[in-house]
């Protein structure tokens, strides 16, 4: 597997593929790869001739006091995993390549409304950091498609809206969450869990399933369902950040009966902030 650090080298590799008429997919990541990332690569390979994986731990999407410094950096293992699944190109830009004038002088992409709620309310500036770096990575690689996990449901909607609003010519594909056997969504932050916390963690997905089943049975008292779920999570040892039943299309508060719904949740277990979601189609 070829690996490059600069935008110039990235362009040179892609130009050869484009000259041969090949299509290109991009899988943006922050490394510490797990089965969820490898599924994105596999799905990308089924849809495009060439697959680029980027690894860039984006400082702009971490707030003060968040885990930027301790975020797991596992480049050697990541590269070995990507090589094993026959990734075409690994792009690992240093911070100066992505933010050559420094972060404070960087043009920022912000996606209003969607970025301010839920994870955005708890992590101010997070989604403009995500939108800015994803916009830049899309412009650097100019792929035909880019793939993201639906575990980060709100992030996926932010990216879709940014691409639509800025007319970026790329197809954004969301790939279903890969879970452990006990239901826990695969996440780089699962590595922060102690053995005891790891045994408690599947309660998050179980709670989402219970709420979903209640809605499917016709319970539309969403506020009550949310507060019951929060109590269940607290009883299981979590510190819930939010637990909310929303319109799946835009994360607005549900009104009326026919919308497709998503249950979105974020909760701390020890030092890990876990997020998960479940789409519930009532129709
Ligand atoms: O989901 C992630 O890993 C990151 O938020 C992303 C999309 C790679 C942007 O840094």
Short mmCIF file of C-alpha atoms and ligand atoms in Angstrom, two decimals, residues 28-30 56 58 61 130 133-134 148 152 155, ligand 1:
data_model
loop_
_atom_site.label_atom_id
_atom_site.label_comp_id
_atom_site.label_asym_id
_atom_site.label_seq_id
_atom_site.Cartn_x
_atom_site.Cartn_y
_atom_site.Cartn_z
CA UNK A 28 -11.81 9.96 6.13
CA UNK A 29 -10.73 8.70 9.58
CA UNK A 30 -8.86 9.78 12.67
CA UNK A 56 -5.81 12.86 10.46
CA UNK A 58 -8.18 16.88 13.55
CA UNK A 61 -12.90 19.32 16.24
CA UNK A 130 -15.61 18.43 11.44
CA UNK A 133 -11.72 19.35 7.81
CA UNK A 134 -14.10 17.17 5.78
CA UNK A 148 -18.91 7.69 6.85
CA UNK A 152 -22.00 9.45 14.16
CA UNK A 155 -22.03 14.20 11.92
O1 LIG B 1 -15.65 10.50 12.31
C1 LIG B 1 -14.44 10.82 12.33
O2 LIG B 1 -13.55 9.98 12.49
C2 LIG B 1 -14.05 12.28 12.14
O3 LIG B 1 -14.98 13.12 12.72
C3 LIG B 1 -13.82 12.65 10.65
C4 LIG B 1 -15.08 12.48 9.83
C5 LIG B 1 -12.72 11.76 10.08
C6 LIG B 1 -13.38 14.11 10.56
O4 LIG B 1 -12.22 14.34 11.27
#
